[in-house]
Tab-separated table of C-alpha atoms in Angstrom:
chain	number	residue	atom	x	y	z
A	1	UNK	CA	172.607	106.960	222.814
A	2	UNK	CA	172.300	106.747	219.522
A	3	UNK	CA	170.207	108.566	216.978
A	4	UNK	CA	168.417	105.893	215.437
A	5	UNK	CA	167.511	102.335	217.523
A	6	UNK	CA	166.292	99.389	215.927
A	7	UNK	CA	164.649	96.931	217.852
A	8	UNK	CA	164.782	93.659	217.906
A	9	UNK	CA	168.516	93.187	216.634
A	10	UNK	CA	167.948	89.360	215.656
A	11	UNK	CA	164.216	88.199	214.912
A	12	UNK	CA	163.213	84.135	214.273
A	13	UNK	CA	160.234	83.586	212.538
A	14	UNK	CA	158.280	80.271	211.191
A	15	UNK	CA	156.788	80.821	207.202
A	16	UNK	CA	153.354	82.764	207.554
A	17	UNK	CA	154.269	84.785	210.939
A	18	UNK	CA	153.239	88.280	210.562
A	19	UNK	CA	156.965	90.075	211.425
A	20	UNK	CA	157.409	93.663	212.728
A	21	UNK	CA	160.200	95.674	212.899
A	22	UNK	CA	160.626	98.770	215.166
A	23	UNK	CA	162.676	101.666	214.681
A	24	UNK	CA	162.669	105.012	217.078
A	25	UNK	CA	165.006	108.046	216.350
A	26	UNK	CA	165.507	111.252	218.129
A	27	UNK	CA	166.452	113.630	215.809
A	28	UNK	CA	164.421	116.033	213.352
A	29	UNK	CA	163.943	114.272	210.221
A	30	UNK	CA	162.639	114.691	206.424
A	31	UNK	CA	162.118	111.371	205.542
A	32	UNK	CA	162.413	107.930	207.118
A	33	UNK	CA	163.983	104.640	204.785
A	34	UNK	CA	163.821	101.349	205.560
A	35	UNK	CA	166.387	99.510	204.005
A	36	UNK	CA	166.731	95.462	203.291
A	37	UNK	CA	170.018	94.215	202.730
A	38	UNK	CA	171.162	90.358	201.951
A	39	UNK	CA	174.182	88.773	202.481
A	40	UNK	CA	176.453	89.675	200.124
A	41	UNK	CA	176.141	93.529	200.801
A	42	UNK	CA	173.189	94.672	197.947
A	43	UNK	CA	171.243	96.999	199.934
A	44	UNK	CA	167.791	97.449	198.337
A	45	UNK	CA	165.167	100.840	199.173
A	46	UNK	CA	162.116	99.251	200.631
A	47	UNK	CA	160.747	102.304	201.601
A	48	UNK	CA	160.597	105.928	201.523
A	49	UNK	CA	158.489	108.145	203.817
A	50	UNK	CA	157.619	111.337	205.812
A	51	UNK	CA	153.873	110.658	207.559
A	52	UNK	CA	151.324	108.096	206.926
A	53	UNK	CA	151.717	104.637	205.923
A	54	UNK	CA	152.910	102.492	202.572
A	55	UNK	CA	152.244	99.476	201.579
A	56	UNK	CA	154.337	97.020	198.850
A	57	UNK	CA	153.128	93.881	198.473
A	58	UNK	CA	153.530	92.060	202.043
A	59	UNK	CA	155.281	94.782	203.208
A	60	UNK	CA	153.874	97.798	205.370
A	61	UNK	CA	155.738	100.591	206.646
A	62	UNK	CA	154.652	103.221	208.922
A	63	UNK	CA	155.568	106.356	210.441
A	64	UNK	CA	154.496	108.315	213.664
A	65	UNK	CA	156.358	111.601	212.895
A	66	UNK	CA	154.822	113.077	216.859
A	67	UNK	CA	156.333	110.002	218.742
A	68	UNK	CA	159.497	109.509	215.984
A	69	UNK	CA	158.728	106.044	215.576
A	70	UNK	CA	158.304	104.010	212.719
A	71	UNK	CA	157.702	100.257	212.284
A	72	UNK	CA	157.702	97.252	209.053
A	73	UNK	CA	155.822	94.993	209.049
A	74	UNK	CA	155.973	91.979	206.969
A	75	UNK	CA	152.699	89.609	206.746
A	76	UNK	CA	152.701	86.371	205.272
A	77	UNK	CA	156.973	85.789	206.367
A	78	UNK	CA	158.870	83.687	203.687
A	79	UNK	CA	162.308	82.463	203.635
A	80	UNK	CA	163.078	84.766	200.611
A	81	UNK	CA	162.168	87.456	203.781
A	82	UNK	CA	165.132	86.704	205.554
A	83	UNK	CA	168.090	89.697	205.275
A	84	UNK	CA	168.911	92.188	207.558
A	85	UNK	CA	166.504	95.674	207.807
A	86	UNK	CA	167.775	98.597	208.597
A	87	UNK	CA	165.738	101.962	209.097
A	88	UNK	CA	167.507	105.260	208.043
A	89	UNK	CA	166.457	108.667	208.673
A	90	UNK	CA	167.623	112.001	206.773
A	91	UNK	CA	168.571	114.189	209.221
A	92	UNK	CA	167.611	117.327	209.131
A	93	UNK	CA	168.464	119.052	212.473
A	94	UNK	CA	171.876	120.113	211.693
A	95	UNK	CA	171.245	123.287	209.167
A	96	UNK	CA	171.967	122.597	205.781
A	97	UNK	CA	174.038	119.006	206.318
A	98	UNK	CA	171.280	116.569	205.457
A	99	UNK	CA	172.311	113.023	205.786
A	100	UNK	CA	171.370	109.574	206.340
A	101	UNK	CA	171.882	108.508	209.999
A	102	UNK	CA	171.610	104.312	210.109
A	103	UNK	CA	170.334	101.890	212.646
A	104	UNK	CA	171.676	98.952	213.367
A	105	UNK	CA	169.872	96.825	211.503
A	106	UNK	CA	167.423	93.612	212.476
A	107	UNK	CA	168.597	90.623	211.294
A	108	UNK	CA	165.342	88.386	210.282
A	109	UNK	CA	165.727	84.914	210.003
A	110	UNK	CA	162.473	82.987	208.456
A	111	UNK	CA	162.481	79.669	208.854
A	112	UNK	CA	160.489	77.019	206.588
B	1	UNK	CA	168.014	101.393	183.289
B	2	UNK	CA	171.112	100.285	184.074
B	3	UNK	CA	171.539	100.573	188.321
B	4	UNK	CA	174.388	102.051	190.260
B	5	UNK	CA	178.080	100.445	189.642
B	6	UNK	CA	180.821	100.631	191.474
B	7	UNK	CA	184.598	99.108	190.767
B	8	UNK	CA	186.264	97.231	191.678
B	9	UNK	CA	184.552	95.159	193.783
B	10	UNK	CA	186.760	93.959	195.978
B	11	UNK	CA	190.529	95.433	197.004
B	12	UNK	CA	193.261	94.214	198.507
B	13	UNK	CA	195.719	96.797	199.829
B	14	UNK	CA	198.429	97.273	202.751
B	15	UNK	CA	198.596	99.911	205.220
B	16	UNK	CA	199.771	103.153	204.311
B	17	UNK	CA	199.095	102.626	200.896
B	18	UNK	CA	196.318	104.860	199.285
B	19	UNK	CA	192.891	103.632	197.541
B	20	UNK	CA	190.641	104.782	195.113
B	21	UNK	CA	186.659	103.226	194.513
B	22	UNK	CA	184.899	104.519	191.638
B	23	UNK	CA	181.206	104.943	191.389
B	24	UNK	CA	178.682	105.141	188.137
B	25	UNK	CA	175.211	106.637	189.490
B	26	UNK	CA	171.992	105.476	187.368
B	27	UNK	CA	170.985	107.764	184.712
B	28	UNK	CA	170.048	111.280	185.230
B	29	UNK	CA	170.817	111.290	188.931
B	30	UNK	CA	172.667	113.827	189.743
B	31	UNK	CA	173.693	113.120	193.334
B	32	UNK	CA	175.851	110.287	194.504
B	33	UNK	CA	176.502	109.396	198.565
B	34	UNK	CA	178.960	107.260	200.016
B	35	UNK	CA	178.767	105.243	203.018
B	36	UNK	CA	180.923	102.889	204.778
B	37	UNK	CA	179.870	99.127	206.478
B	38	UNK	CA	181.541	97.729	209.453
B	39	UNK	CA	179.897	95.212	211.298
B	40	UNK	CA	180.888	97.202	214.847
B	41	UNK	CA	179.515	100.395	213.401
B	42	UNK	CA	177.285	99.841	210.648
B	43	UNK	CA	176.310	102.028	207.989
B	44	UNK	CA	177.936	105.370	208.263
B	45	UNK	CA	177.490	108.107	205.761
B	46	UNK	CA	180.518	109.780	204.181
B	47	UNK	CA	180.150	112.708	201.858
B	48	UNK	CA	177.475	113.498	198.954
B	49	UNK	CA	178.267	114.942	195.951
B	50	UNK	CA	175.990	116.675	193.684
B	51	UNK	CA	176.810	119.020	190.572
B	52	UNK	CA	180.672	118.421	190.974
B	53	UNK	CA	180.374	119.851	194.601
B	54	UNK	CA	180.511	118.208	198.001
B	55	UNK	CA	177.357	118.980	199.608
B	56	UNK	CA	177.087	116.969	202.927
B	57	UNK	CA	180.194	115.439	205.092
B	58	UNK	CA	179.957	112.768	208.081
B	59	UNK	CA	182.341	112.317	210.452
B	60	UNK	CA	185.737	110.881	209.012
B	61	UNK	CA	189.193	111.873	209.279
B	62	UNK	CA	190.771	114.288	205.999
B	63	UNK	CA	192.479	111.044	205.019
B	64	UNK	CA	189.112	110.475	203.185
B	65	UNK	CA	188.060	112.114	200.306
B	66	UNK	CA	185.777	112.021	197.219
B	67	UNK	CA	185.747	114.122	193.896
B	68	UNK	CA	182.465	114.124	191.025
B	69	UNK	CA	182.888	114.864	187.482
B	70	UNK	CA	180.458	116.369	184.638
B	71	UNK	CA	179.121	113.268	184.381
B	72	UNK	CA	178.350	112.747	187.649
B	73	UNK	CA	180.746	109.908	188.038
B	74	UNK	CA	182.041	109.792	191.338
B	75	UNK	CA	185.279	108.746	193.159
B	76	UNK	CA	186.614	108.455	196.422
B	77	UNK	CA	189.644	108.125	198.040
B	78	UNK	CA	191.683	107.336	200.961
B	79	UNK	CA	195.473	108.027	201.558
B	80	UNK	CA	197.525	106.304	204.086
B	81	UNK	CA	195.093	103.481	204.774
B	82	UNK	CA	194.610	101.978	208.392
B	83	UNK	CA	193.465	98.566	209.386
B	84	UNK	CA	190.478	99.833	210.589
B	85	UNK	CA	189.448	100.943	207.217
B	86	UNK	CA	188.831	97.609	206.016
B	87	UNK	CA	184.665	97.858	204.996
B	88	UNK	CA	182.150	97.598	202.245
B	89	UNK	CA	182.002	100.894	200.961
B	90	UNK	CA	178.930	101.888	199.590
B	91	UNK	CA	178.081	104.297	196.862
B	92	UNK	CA	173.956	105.294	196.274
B	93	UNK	CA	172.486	107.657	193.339
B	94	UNK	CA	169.617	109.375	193.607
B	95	UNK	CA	168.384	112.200	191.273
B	96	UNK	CA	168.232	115.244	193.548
B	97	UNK	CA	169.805	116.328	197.194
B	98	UNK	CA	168.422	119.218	200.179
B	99	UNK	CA	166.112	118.995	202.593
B	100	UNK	CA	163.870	117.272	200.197
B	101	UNK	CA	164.682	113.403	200.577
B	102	UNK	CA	165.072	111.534	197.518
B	103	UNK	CA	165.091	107.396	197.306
B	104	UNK	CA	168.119	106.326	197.271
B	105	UNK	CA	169.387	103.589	195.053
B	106	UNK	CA	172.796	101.662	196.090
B	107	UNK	CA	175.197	100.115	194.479
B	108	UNK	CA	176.881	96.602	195.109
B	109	UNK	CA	179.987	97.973	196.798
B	110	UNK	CA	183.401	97.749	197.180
B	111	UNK	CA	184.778	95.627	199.686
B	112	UNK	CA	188.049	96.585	201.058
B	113	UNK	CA	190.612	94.433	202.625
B	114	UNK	CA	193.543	96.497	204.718
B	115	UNK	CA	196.150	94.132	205.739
């Protein structure tokens, strides 16, 4: 099983759908990132957090730190939206090795 | 600021040979990470660097291996290359490392062909 799970891998949406993204780990973390990346490889830091809830723009992150789940949501979906999301957490269960274990990433697709 | 560089940006190289990706961190940061993309296993963290000293290591064979200078410049490399190390190899900055988590800020990558 893996440490981080992303769900759902591949997500179709119409302009204006309200899009969420789900993203469940099982190890003890710091901080959780969510990650958007477009083709072409650029991978840009949405989000950074460790409790609570953020909000940029359309975009809302959250974290439930008791159940180790997080989700993104995007309101208002445009095209420019679509790129593949992918939640990260900094693991912080193995003593002093802190790194970033990856999901596999949602690819979102927003059609016109 | 400028953002995280890395060069090249793309490779070319044949098996057995040996590679080596350079990576300029933004300003100030003092810790640099690499990863490594495949599309059957993702993102998968390497080794971070901070202060000239490897910090954090992921699960990869010796063959890989990174170095950081003063400057925090960093570089990694990979000796007697395998098909199966053909990825986008990442490279991220950010300006501190431990079990406080920093943003990270990536670079474009290097994509690496092993044929």
């Amino acid at each position: 099983k893996n440490e981080v799970e992303q769900s759902p891998q591949n997500l179709t949406a119409q302009e204006g759908e309200f899009i969420t993204i789900n993203c469940s780990y099982s190890v003890g973390i710091s901080a959780l990132h969510w990650l958007q990346q477009h083709p072409g490889g650029g991978i840009v830091s949405l989000f950074m957090l460790s409790s609570g809830k953020k909000k940029h723009g359309r975009l809302i992150a959250t974290i439930n730190i008791q159940e180790k789940h997080s989700s993104l949501h995007i309101t208002a979906s445009h095209p420019r939206d679509s790129a593949v999301y992918i939640c990260a957490v900094r693991d912080n269960s193995g003593g002093s090795n802190y790194k970033l274990t990856f999901g596999k990433g949602t690819l979102l697709t927003v059609n016109p | 600021k400028a953002g995280v560089t890395q060069t090249p940006r793309y490779l070319i190289k044949t098996r057995g040979q040996q590679v080596t990706l350079s990576c300029s961190p933004i300003s100030g940061h003092r810790s640099v990470s690499w990863y490594q993309q495949t599309p059957g296993q993702g993102l998968q963290f390497l080794f971070e660097y901070f202060s000239e000293t490897q910090r954090n290591k992921g699960n990869f064979p010796g063959r890989f291996s990174g170095r950081q200078f003063s400057n925090s410049r960093s570089e990694m490399n990979v000796s007697t290359l395998e098909l199966g190390d053909s990825a986008l190899y990442l490279c991220a900055s950010s300006l501190g490392t431990g079990p406080v988590s920093y943003e990270q800020y990536f670079g474009p990558g290097t994509r690496l062909t092993v044929t």
